[in-house]
Amino acid sequence: MKIVMLGAPGAGKGTQADRIAEKYGIPHISTGDIFRANIKEGTELGKKAKSYMDQGLLVPDSLTIDLLMDRIAQADCKNGYILDGFPRTIPQAESLTRALAEKGEKLDYAVNVDVPDENIVNRMGGRRACLKCGATYHIAYAAPKAEGICDKCGAGLVLRDDDKPETVQERLTVYHDQTQPLIEYYEAEKILATVDGTQDMERVFQDIIAVLGA
Ligand code: AP5
Ligand code: MG
């Protein structure tokens, strides 16, 4: 199964993608996580990506598309994958459609997790992220077992650099300008499913499962 997660920053794409990946036994691929891992390791790509991410802007397509194409060509992707945070622009979506078509493949679903802007800023301030394994927590809604420590890998949790309220606002603007048009793109491809992302995490997950099938 090949799935794309759509939704505003903080809509819960990463939270749901993790659970879907586990249920269907497919890799969860987040371009944001890949960039953050590169930033942590101090790679050239990380240095370039950070200058955009810290401002709430998108990393240019020229750095993002090849990275994602290389990732989905790896062996663990042969039975499918769930993409979280890619595509984020029409050129990214077109590149993906084209690359899949060349292999006679296509996406199965684009799941849009719908959350209005007013709910987002509140969620982001409470988020805590593990930069080592990509796990996501919330101090009120999804707290780790031990404060500040990742349940999955034991690394320290941090507030992401781009989760400051003014940066979140810019990310929302960028989302509406550049990423929201993908909803129409996948609607036209007849693979769009929208779920209400304001519900609690379990309900959102159940709604997604109802679309994807058991
Ligand atoms: P990325 O890491 O993809 O960030 P994002 O899209 O802004 O989304 P987030 O990770 O912030 O939110 P999410 O939807 O995953 O929500 P989460 O599950 O954490 O990208 C970061 C940056 O990298 C971009 O700004 C860009 O610069 C760059 N980038 C990445 N990909 C790119 C691309 N393809 N092209 C160009 N640039 C790219 O949930 C949020 C919080 O809410 C958590 O604390 C969670 O616990 C909580 N929560 C989740 N669900 C619920 C619920 N139902 N109820 C209550 N709380 C909930
Ligand atoms: Mg995420």
PDB file of C-alpha atoms and ligand atoms in Angstrom:
ATOM      1  CA  MET A   1       0.000   0.000   0.000  1.00  0.00           C
ATOM      2  CA  LYS A   2       1.310   3.455  -0.945  1.00  0.00           C
ATOM      3  CA  ILE A   3      -0.127   6.302   1.066  1.00  0.00           C
ATOM      4  CA  VAL A   4       0.464  10.043   1.235  1.00  0.00           C
ATOM      5  CA  MET A   5      -0.479  12.034   4.353  1.00  0.00           C
ATOM      6  CA  LEU A   6      -1.711  15.576   3.776  1.00  0.00           C
ATOM      7  CA  GLY A   7      -2.508  18.196   6.390  1.00  0.00           C
ATOM      8  CA  ALA A   8      -1.355  21.455   7.926  1.00  0.00           C
ATOM      9  CA  PRO A   9       1.709  21.596  10.190  1.00  0.00           C
ATOM     10  CA  GLY A  10       0.648  20.037  13.481  1.00  0.00           C
ATOM     11  CA  ALA A  11      -2.457  18.345  12.064  1.00  0.00           C
ATOM     12  CA  GLY A  12      -1.191  14.984  13.332  1.00  0.00           C
ATOM     13  CA  LYS A  13       0.329  13.532  10.153  1.00  0.00           C
ATOM     14  CA  GLY A  14       3.360  12.123  11.967  1.00  0.00           C
ATOM     15  CA  THR A  15       1.298  10.753  14.869  1.00  0.00           C
ATOM     16  CA  GLN A  16      -1.065   8.887  12.549  1.00  0.00           C
ATOM     17  CA  ALA A  17       1.603   7.841  10.025  1.00  0.00           C
ATOM     18  CA  ASP A  18       3.490   6.068  12.803  1.00  0.00           C
ATOM     19  CA  ARG A  19       0.459   3.984  13.735  1.00  0.00           C
ATOM     20  CA  ILE A  20      -0.482   3.243  10.124  1.00  0.00           C
ATOM     21  CA  ALA A  21       3.095   2.141   9.377  1.00  0.00           C
ATOM     22  CA  GLU A  22       2.982  -0.239  12.317  1.00  0.00           C
ATOM     23  CA  LYS A  23      -0.445  -1.669  11.434  1.00  0.00           C
ATOM     24  CA  TYR A  24       0.346  -2.310   7.764  1.00  0.00           C
ATOM     25  CA  GLY A  25       4.053  -3.165   8.180  1.00  0.00           C
ATOM     26  CA  ILE A  26       5.288  -0.448   5.816  1.00  0.00           C
ATOM     27  CA  PRO A  27       7.953   2.226   6.423  1.00  0.00           C
ATOM     28  CA  HIS A  28       6.959   5.690   7.642  1.00  0.00           C
ATOM     29  CA  ILE A  29       8.936   8.203   5.599  1.00  0.00           C
ATOM     30  CA  SER A  30       8.926  11.801   6.825  1.00  0.00           C
ATOM     31  CA  THR A  31      10.996  14.294   4.840  1.00  0.00           C
ATOM     32  CA  GLY A  32      10.928  16.581   7.916  1.00  0.00           C
ATOM     33  CA  ASP A  33      12.466  13.779  10.028  1.00  0.00           C
ATOM     34  CA  ILE A  34      15.112  13.132   7.349  1.00  0.00           C
ATOM     35  CA  PHE A  35      16.041  16.838   7.314  1.00  0.00           C
ATOM     36  CA  ARG A  36      16.131  17.010  11.135  1.00  0.00           C
ATOM     37  CA  ALA A  37      18.392  13.926  11.287  1.00  0.00           C
ATOM     38  CA  ASN A  38      20.715  15.631   8.789  1.00  0.00           C
ATOM     39  CA  ILE A  39      20.712  18.835  10.833  1.00  0.00           C
ATOM     40  CA  LYS A  40      21.599  16.861  13.956  1.00  0.00           C
ATOM     41  CA  GLU A  41      24.464  15.114  12.136  1.00  0.00           C
ATOM     42  CA  GLY A  42      25.690  18.435  10.709  1.00  0.00           C
ATOM     43  CA  THR A  43      25.632  17.276   7.060  1.00  0.00           C
ATOM     44  CA  GLU A  44      25.744  19.697   4.103  1.00  0.00           C
ATOM     45  CA  LEU A  45      22.100  18.897   3.351  1.00  0.00           C
ATOM     46  CA  GLY A  46      21.218  19.574   6.986  1.00  0.00           C
ATOM     47  CA  LYS A  47      22.935  22.981   6.925  1.00  0.00           C
ATOM     48  CA  LYS A  48      21.079  23.986   3.774  1.00  0.00           C
ATOM     49  CA  ALA A  49      17.700  22.672   4.993  1.00  0.00           C
ATOM     50  CA  LYS A  50      17.984  24.362   8.406  1.00  0.00           C
ATOM     51  CA  SER A  51      18.193  27.846   6.925  1.00  0.00           C
ATOM     52  CA  TYR A  52      14.744  27.351   5.365  1.00  0.00           C
ATOM     53  CA  MET A  53      13.126  25.308   8.117  1.00  0.00           C
ATOM     54  CA  ASP A  54      13.990  27.781  10.875  1.00  0.00           C
ATOM     55  CA  GLN A  55      12.116  30.477   8.958  1.00  0.00           C
ATOM     56  CA  GLY A  56       9.087  28.234   8.424  1.00  0.00           C
ATOM     57  CA  LEU A  57       9.790  28.088   4.677  1.00  0.00           C
ATOM     58  CA  LEU A  58       9.882  25.007   2.452  1.00  0.00           C
ATOM     59  CA  VAL A  59      13.204  23.451   1.560  1.00  0.00           C
ATOM     60  CA  PRO A  60      13.595  23.900  -2.240  1.00  0.00           C
ATOM     61  CA  ASP A  61      12.213  21.144  -4.486  1.00  0.00           C
ATOM     62  CA  SER A  62      15.712  20.710  -5.951  1.00  0.00           C
ATOM     63  CA  LEU A  63      16.939  19.393  -2.574  1.00  0.00           C
ATOM     64  CA  THR A  64      13.794  17.479  -1.657  1.00  0.00           C
ATOM     65  CA  ILE A  65      12.606  15.517  -4.686  1.00  0.00           C
ATOM     66  CA  ASP A  66      15.793  13.495  -5.348  1.00  0.00           C
ATOM     67  CA  LEU A  67      16.117  12.758  -1.638  1.00  0.00           C
ATOM     68  CA  LEU A  68      12.629  11.259  -1.522  1.00  0.00           C
ATOM     69  CA  MET A  69      13.046   9.343  -4.780  1.00  0.00           C
ATOM     70  CA  ASP A  70      16.237   7.726  -3.455  1.00  0.00           C
ATOM     71  CA  ARG A  71      14.456   6.798  -0.240  1.00  0.00           C
ATOM     72  CA  ILE A  72      11.489   5.079  -1.914  1.00  0.00           C
ATOM     73  CA  ALA A  73      13.856   3.140  -4.174  1.00  0.00           C
ATOM     74  CA  GLN A  74      15.263   1.308  -1.124  1.00  0.00           C
ATOM     75  CA  ALA A  75      14.456  -2.354  -0.495  1.00  0.00           C
ATOM     76  CA  ASP A  76      12.163  -1.801   2.498  1.00  0.00           C
ATOM     77  CA  CYS A  77       9.754   0.141   0.260  1.00  0.00           C
ATOM     78  CA  LYS A  78       8.962  -2.711  -2.101  1.00  0.00           C
ATOM     79  CA  ASN A  79       5.591  -3.444  -0.438  1.00  0.00           C
ATOM     80  CA  GLY A  80       4.664   0.207  -0.080  1.00  0.00           C
ATOM     81  CA  TYR A  81       5.204   3.112   2.315  1.00  0.00           C
ATOM     82  CA  ILE A  82       3.517   6.007   3.990  1.00  0.00           C
ATOM     83  CA  LEU A  83       4.828   9.448   3.057  1.00  0.00           C
ATOM     84  CA  ASP A  84       4.456  12.159   5.715  1.00  0.00           C
ATOM     85  CA  GLY A  85       5.305  15.699   4.633  1.00  0.00           C
ATOM     86  CA  PHE A  86       5.922  14.810   0.988  1.00  0.00           C
ATOM     87  CA  PRO A  87       4.671  15.961  -1.465  1.00  0.00           C
ATOM     88  CA  ARG A  88       4.275  19.533  -0.302  1.00  0.00           C
ATOM     89  CA  THR A  89       4.182  21.334  -3.648  1.00  0.00           C
ATOM     90  CA  ILE A  90       2.542  20.588  -6.993  1.00  0.00           C
ATOM     91  CA  PRO A  91       5.943  19.945  -8.662  1.00  0.00           C
ATOM     92  CA  GLN A  92       6.743  17.410  -5.901  1.00  0.00           C
ATOM     93  CA  ALA A  93       3.396  15.664  -6.445  1.00  0.00           C
ATOM     94  CA  GLU A  94       3.910  15.597 -10.212  1.00  0.00           C
ATOM     95  CA  SER A  95       7.427  14.160  -9.810  1.00  0.00           C
ATOM     96  CA  LEU A  96       6.067  11.407  -7.596  1.00  0.00           C
ATOM     97  CA  THR A  97       3.191  10.568  -9.960  1.00  0.00           C
ATOM     98  CA  ARG A  98       5.655  10.450 -12.870  1.00  0.00           C
ATOM     99  CA  ALA A  99       8.234   8.316 -11.060  1.00  0.00           C
ATOM    100  CA  LEU A 100       5.557   5.812 -10.038  1.00  0.00           C
ATOM    101  CA  ALA A 101       3.990   5.739 -13.511  1.00  0.00           C
ATOM    102  CA  GLU A 102       7.381   4.870 -15.014  1.00  0.00           C
ATOM    103  CA  LYS A 103       7.272   1.683 -12.940  1.00  0.00           C
ATOM    104  CA  GLY A 104       3.596   1.041 -13.717  1.00  0.00           C
ATOM    105  CA  GLU A 105       2.620   1.975 -10.160  1.00  0.00           C
ATOM    106  CA  LYS A 106       0.424   4.569  -8.473  1.00  0.00           C
ATOM    107  CA  LEU A 107      -0.531   5.833  -5.038  1.00  0.00           C
ATOM    108  CA  ASP A 108      -3.434   4.092  -3.306  1.00  0.00           C
ATOM    109  CA  TYR A 109      -4.593   6.871  -0.969  1.00  0.00           C
ATOM    110  CA  ALA A 110      -3.970  10.489  -0.043  1.00  0.00           C
ATOM    111  CA  VAL A 111      -5.246  10.932   3.514  1.00  0.00           C
ATOM    112  CA  ASN A 112      -5.963  14.540   4.440  1.00  0.00           C
ATOM    113  CA  VAL A 113      -5.985  15.151   8.204  1.00  0.00           C
ATOM    114  CA  ASP A 114      -8.144  18.242   8.478  1.00  0.00           C
ATOM    115  CA  VAL A 115      -7.504  20.624  11.416  1.00  0.00           C
ATOM    116  CA  PRO A 116      -8.352  24.353  11.347  1.00  0.00           C
ATOM    117  CA  ASP A 117      -5.556  26.873  11.966  1.00  0.00           C
ATOM    118  CA  GLU A 118      -6.924  27.982  15.345  1.00  0.00           C
ATOM    119  CA  ASN A 119      -6.298  24.507  16.847  1.00  0.00           C
ATOM    120  CA  ILE A 120      -2.751  24.281  15.514  1.00  0.00           C
ATOM    121  CA  VAL A 121      -0.729  26.868  17.460  1.00  0.00           C
ATOM    122  CA  ASN A 122      -1.952  25.420  20.735  1.00  0.00           C
ATOM    123  CA  ARG A 123      -0.869  21.897  19.765  1.00  0.00           C
ATOM    124  CA  MET A 124       2.596  22.923  18.635  1.00  0.00           C
ATOM    125  CA  GLY A 125       3.618  24.615  21.891  1.00  0.00           C
ATOM    126  CA  GLY A 126       2.974  21.338  23.737  1.00  0.00           C
ATOM    127  CA  ARG A 127       4.708  19.075  21.256  1.00  0.00           C
ATOM    128  CA  ARG A 128       7.966  17.373  22.231  1.00  0.00           C
ATOM    129  CA  ALA A 129      10.015  15.634  19.576  1.00  0.00           C
ATOM    130  CA  CYS A 130      12.703  12.970  19.580  1.00  0.00           C
ATOM    131  CA  LEU A 131      15.345  13.979  17.055  1.00  0.00           C
ATOM    132  CA  LYS A 132      16.924  10.534  17.239  1.00  0.00           C
ATOM    133  CA  CYS A 133      14.001   8.264  16.196  1.00  0.00           C
ATOM    134  CA  GLY A 134      11.392  10.826  15.080  1.00  0.00           C
ATOM    135  CA  ALA A 135       8.785   9.954  17.739  1.00  0.00           C
ATOM    136  CA  THR A 136       6.366  12.742  18.681  1.00  0.00           C
ATOM    137  CA  TYR A 137       4.710  13.487  22.037  1.00  0.00           C
ATOM    138  CA  HIS A 138       2.468  16.142  23.540  1.00  0.00           C
ATOM    139  CA  ILE A 139       2.806  17.293  27.142  1.00  0.00           C
ATOM    140  CA  ALA A 140      -0.991  17.132  27.626  1.00  0.00           C
ATOM    141  CA  TYR A 141      -2.404  14.751  24.973  1.00  0.00           C
ATOM    142  CA  ALA A 142       0.359  12.160  24.493  1.00  0.00           C
ATOM    143  CA  ALA A 143       2.873  12.467  27.334  1.00  0.00           C
ATOM    144  CA  PRO A 144       5.987  10.221  27.425  1.00  0.00           C
ATOM    145  CA  LYS A 145       6.218   7.783  30.362  1.00  0.00           C
ATOM    146  CA  ALA A 146       9.181   9.711  31.843  1.00  0.00           C
ATOM    147  CA  GLU A 147       9.176  13.488  31.363  1.00  0.00           C
ATOM    148  CA  GLY A 148      11.585  14.606  28.641  1.00  0.00           C
ATOM    149  CA  ILE A 149      12.650  11.056  27.632  1.00  0.00           C
ATOM    150  CA  CYS A 150      11.621   9.190  24.473  1.00  0.00           C
ATOM    151  CA  ASP A 151       9.657   5.989  25.278  1.00  0.00           C
ATOM    152  CA  LYS A 152      10.960   4.300  22.134  1.00  0.00           C
ATOM    153  CA  CYS A 153      14.704   4.994  22.165  1.00  0.00           C
ATOM    154  CA  GLY A 154      15.534   6.736  25.469  1.00  0.00           C
ATOM    155  CA  ALA A 155      16.911   9.931  23.874  1.00  0.00           C
ATOM    156  CA  GLY A 156      16.090  13.385  25.289  1.00  0.00           C
ATOM    157  CA  LEU A 157      12.983  15.164  23.937  1.00  0.00           C
ATOM    158  CA  VAL A 158      13.096  18.735  22.628  1.00  0.00           C
ATOM    159  CA  LEU A 159      10.795  21.529  21.511  1.00  0.00           C
ATOM    160  CA  ARG A 160      11.458  21.794  17.762  1.00  0.00           C
ATOM    161  CA  ASP A 161      13.178  25.022  16.633  1.00  0.00           C
ATOM    162  CA  ASP A 162      10.320  25.693  14.201  1.00  0.00           C
ATOM    163  CA  ASP A 163       7.563  25.338  16.839  1.00  0.00           C
ATOM    164  CA  LYS A 164       7.854  28.920  18.141  1.00  0.00           C
ATOM    165  CA  PRO A 165       4.449  30.628  17.664  1.00  0.00           C
ATOM    166  CA  GLU A 166       5.711  33.145  15.049  1.00  0.00           C
ATOM    167  CA  THR A 167       7.344  30.381  12.984  1.00  0.00           C
ATOM    168  CA  VAL A 168       4.213  28.219  13.233  1.00  0.00           C
ATOM    169  CA  GLN A 169       2.229  31.153  11.800  1.00  0.00           C
ATOM    170  CA  GLU A 170       4.611  31.368   8.835  1.00  0.00           C
ATOM    171  CA  ARG A 171       4.408  27.586   8.297  1.00  0.00           C
ATOM    172  CA  LEU A 172       0.617  27.856   8.183  1.00  0.00           C
ATOM    173  CA  THR A 173       0.819  30.616   5.563  1.00  0.00           C
ATOM    174  CA  VAL A 174       3.219  28.527   3.482  1.00  0.00           C
ATOM    175  CA  TYR A 175       0.917  25.514   3.891  1.00  0.00           C
ATOM    176  CA  HIS A 176      -2.123  27.400   2.547  1.00  0.00           C
ATOM    177  CA  ASP A 177      -0.146  28.858  -0.385  1.00  0.00           C
ATOM    178  CA  GLN A 178       1.863  25.855  -1.525  1.00  0.00           C
ATOM    179  CA  THR A 179       0.573  22.617  -0.017  1.00  0.00           C
ATOM    180  CA  GLN A 180      -3.200  22.959   0.293  1.00  0.00           C
ATOM    181  CA  PRO A 181      -3.579  22.878  -3.543  1.00  0.00           C
ATOM    182  CA  LEU A 182      -2.558  19.199  -3.306  1.00  0.00           C
ATOM    183  CA  ILE A 183      -5.997  18.446  -1.853  1.00  0.00           C
ATOM    184  CA  GLU A 184      -7.548  19.318  -5.226  1.00  0.00           C
ATOM    185  CA  TYR A 185      -4.746  17.526  -7.065  1.00  0.00           C
ATOM    186  CA  TYR A 186      -5.472  14.215  -5.302  1.00  0.00           C
ATOM    187  CA  GLU A 187      -9.214  14.774  -5.422  1.00  0.00           C
ATOM    188  CA  ALA A 188      -8.874  14.904  -9.209  1.00  0.00           C
ATOM    189  CA  GLU A 189      -6.875  11.647  -9.054  1.00  0.00           C
ATOM    190  CA  LYS A 190      -9.812  10.160  -7.082  1.00  0.00           C
ATOM    191  CA  ILE A 191      -7.665   8.932  -4.192  1.00  0.00           C
ATOM    192  CA  LEU A 192      -8.377  11.653  -1.615  1.00  0.00           C
ATOM    193  CA  ALA A 193      -9.908  10.803   1.773  1.00  0.00           C
ATOM    194  CA  THR A 194     -10.413  13.550   4.353  1.00  0.00           C
ATOM    195  CA  VAL A 195     -10.687  12.783   8.080  1.00  0.00           C
ATOM    196  CA  ASP A 196     -11.579  15.143  10.936  1.00  0.00           C
ATOM    197  CA  GLY A 197      -8.228  15.664  12.704  1.00  0.00           C
ATOM    198  CA  THR A 198      -9.726  17.612  15.627  1.00  0.00           C
ATOM    199  CA  GLN A 199     -10.957  14.392  17.244  1.00  0.00           C
ATOM    200  CA  ASP A 200      -8.812  12.519  19.739  1.00  0.00           C
ATOM    201  CA  MET A 201      -5.923  10.523  18.249  1.00  0.00           C
ATOM    202  CA  GLU A 202      -7.636   7.138  18.546  1.00  0.00           C
ATOM    203  CA  ARG A 203     -10.785   8.341  16.724  1.00  0.00           C
ATOM    204  CA  VAL A 204      -8.697   9.875  13.956  1.00  0.00           C
ATOM    205  CA  PHE A 205      -6.841   6.564  13.601  1.00  0.00           C
ATOM    206  CA  GLN A 206     -10.083   4.564  13.436  1.00  0.00           C
ATOM    207  CA  ASP A 207     -11.444   6.897  10.739  1.00  0.00           C
ATOM    208  CA  ILE A 208      -8.271   6.389   8.690  1.00  0.00           C
ATOM    209  CA  ILE A 209      -8.410   2.594   9.096  1.00  0.00           C
ATOM    210  CA  ALA A 210     -12.026   2.676   7.908  1.00  0.00           C
ATOM    211  CA  VAL A 211     -10.768   4.244   4.669  1.00  0.00           C
ATOM    212  CA  LEU A 212      -7.699   2.039   4.174  1.00  0.00           C
ATOM    213  CA  GLY A 213      -9.381  -1.221   5.094  1.00  0.00           C
ATOM    214  CA  ALA A 214      -8.260  -3.784   7.664  1.00  0.00           C
TER     215      ALA A 214
HETATM  216  P1  AP5 B   1       7.570  18.467   8.937  1.00  0.00           P
HETATM  217  O1  AP5 B   1       8.433  17.826   9.918  1.00  0.00           O
HETATM  218  O2  AP5 B   1       6.880  17.649   7.909  1.00  0.00           O
HETATM  219  O3  AP5 B   1       6.526  19.394   9.693  1.00  0.00           O
HETATM  220  P2  AP5 B   1       5.004  19.832   9.391  1.00  0.00           P
HETATM  221  O4  AP5 B   1       4.343  19.413   8.136  1.00  0.00           O
HETATM  222  O5  AP5 B   1       5.007  21.270   9.649  1.00  0.00           O
HETATM  223  O6  AP5 B   1       4.220  18.981  10.326  1.00  0.00           O
HETATM  224  P3  AP5 B   1       4.533  18.666  11.786  1.00  0.00           P
HETATM  225  O7  AP5 B   1       5.545  17.570  11.891  1.00  0.00           O
HETATM  226  O8  AP5 B   1       4.822  19.947  12.502  1.00  0.00           O
HETATM  227  O9  AP5 B   1       3.100  18.167  12.297  1.00  0.00           O
HETATM  228  P4  AP5 B   1       2.375  16.783  12.109  1.00  0.00           P
HETATM  229  O10 AP5 B   1       1.218  16.964  11.190  1.00  0.00           O
HETATM  230  O11 AP5 B   1       3.341  15.676  11.837  1.00  0.00           O
HETATM  231  O12 AP5 B   1       1.758  16.650  13.562  1.00  0.00           O
HETATM  232  P5  AP5 B   1       2.190  15.739  14.816  1.00  0.00           P
HETATM  233  O13 AP5 B   1       1.755  14.335  14.582  1.00  0.00           O
HETATM  234  O14 AP5 B   1       3.590  15.990  15.206  1.00  0.00           O
HETATM  235  O15 AP5 B   1       8.408  19.575   8.156  1.00  0.00           O
HETATM  236  C1  AP5 B   1       9.199  20.524   8.847  1.00  0.00           C
HETATM  237  C2  AP5 B   1       9.885  21.439   7.837  1.00  0.00           C
HETATM  238  O16 AP5 B   1      10.735  20.661   6.980  1.00  0.00           O
HETATM  239  C3  AP5 B   1       8.953  22.175   6.872  1.00  0.00           C
HETATM  240  O17 AP5 B   1       8.448  23.364   7.438  1.00  0.00           O
HETATM  241  C4  AP5 B   1       9.894  22.407   5.690  1.00  0.00           C
HETATM  242  O18 AP5 B   1      10.759  23.499   5.948  1.00  0.00           O
HETATM  243  C5  AP5 B   1      10.726  21.146   5.659  1.00  0.00           C
HETATM  244  N1  AP5 B   1      10.163  20.122   4.783  1.00  0.00           N
HETATM  245  C6  AP5 B   1       9.725  18.865   5.145  1.00  0.00           C
HETATM  246  N2  AP5 B   1       9.267  18.206   4.077  1.00  0.00           N
HETATM  247  C7  AP5 B   1       9.400  19.026   3.006  1.00  0.00           C
HETATM  248  C8  AP5 B   1       9.069  18.912   1.633  1.00  0.00           C
HETATM  249  N3  AP5 B   1       8.502  17.796   1.126  1.00  0.00           N
HETATM  250  N4  AP5 B   1       9.340  19.976   0.826  1.00  0.00           N
HETATM  251  C9  AP5 B   1       9.906  21.097   1.305  1.00  0.00           C
HETATM  252  N5  AP5 B   1      10.225  21.270   2.598  1.00  0.00           N
HETATM  253  C10 AP5 B   1       9.981  20.248   3.449  1.00  0.00           C
HETATM  254  O19 AP5 B   1       1.192  16.378  15.894  1.00  0.00           O
HETATM  255  C11 AP5 B   1       1.405  17.685  16.386  1.00  0.00           C
HETATM  256  C12 AP5 B   1       1.199  17.711  17.909  1.00  0.00           C
HETATM  257  O20 AP5 B   1      -0.177  17.503  18.197  1.00  0.00           O
HETATM  258  C13 AP5 B   1       1.956  16.605  18.644  1.00  0.00           C
HETATM  259  O21 AP5 B   1       2.414  17.091  19.876  1.00  0.00           O
HETATM  260  C14 AP5 B   1       0.913  15.507  18.824  1.00  0.00           C
HETATM  261  O22 AP5 B   1       1.176  14.710  19.970  1.00  0.00           O
HETATM  262  C15 AP5 B   1      -0.369  16.310  18.960  1.00  0.00           C
HETATM  263  N6  AP5 B   1      -1.536  15.647  18.373  1.00  0.00           N
HETATM  264  C16 AP5 B   1      -1.575  14.899  17.225  1.00  0.00           C
HETATM  265  N7  AP5 B   1      -2.833  14.460  16.988  1.00  0.00           N
HETATM  266  C17 AP5 B   1      -3.605  14.969  17.982  1.00  0.00           C
HETATM  267  C18 AP5 B   1      -5.003  14.892  18.292  1.00  0.00           C
HETATM  268  N8  AP5 B   1      -5.855  14.205  17.509  1.00  0.00           N
HETATM  269  N9  AP5 B   1      -5.445  15.553  19.395  1.00  0.00           N
HETATM  270  C19 AP5 B   1      -4.590  16.257  20.183  1.00  0.00           C
HETATM  271  N10 AP5 B   1      -3.265  16.364  19.954  1.00  0.00           N
HETATM  272  C20 AP5 B   1      -2.772  15.736  18.872  1.00  0.00           C
HETATM  273 MG    MG B   2       5.436  15.573  11.581  1.00  0.00          MG
END
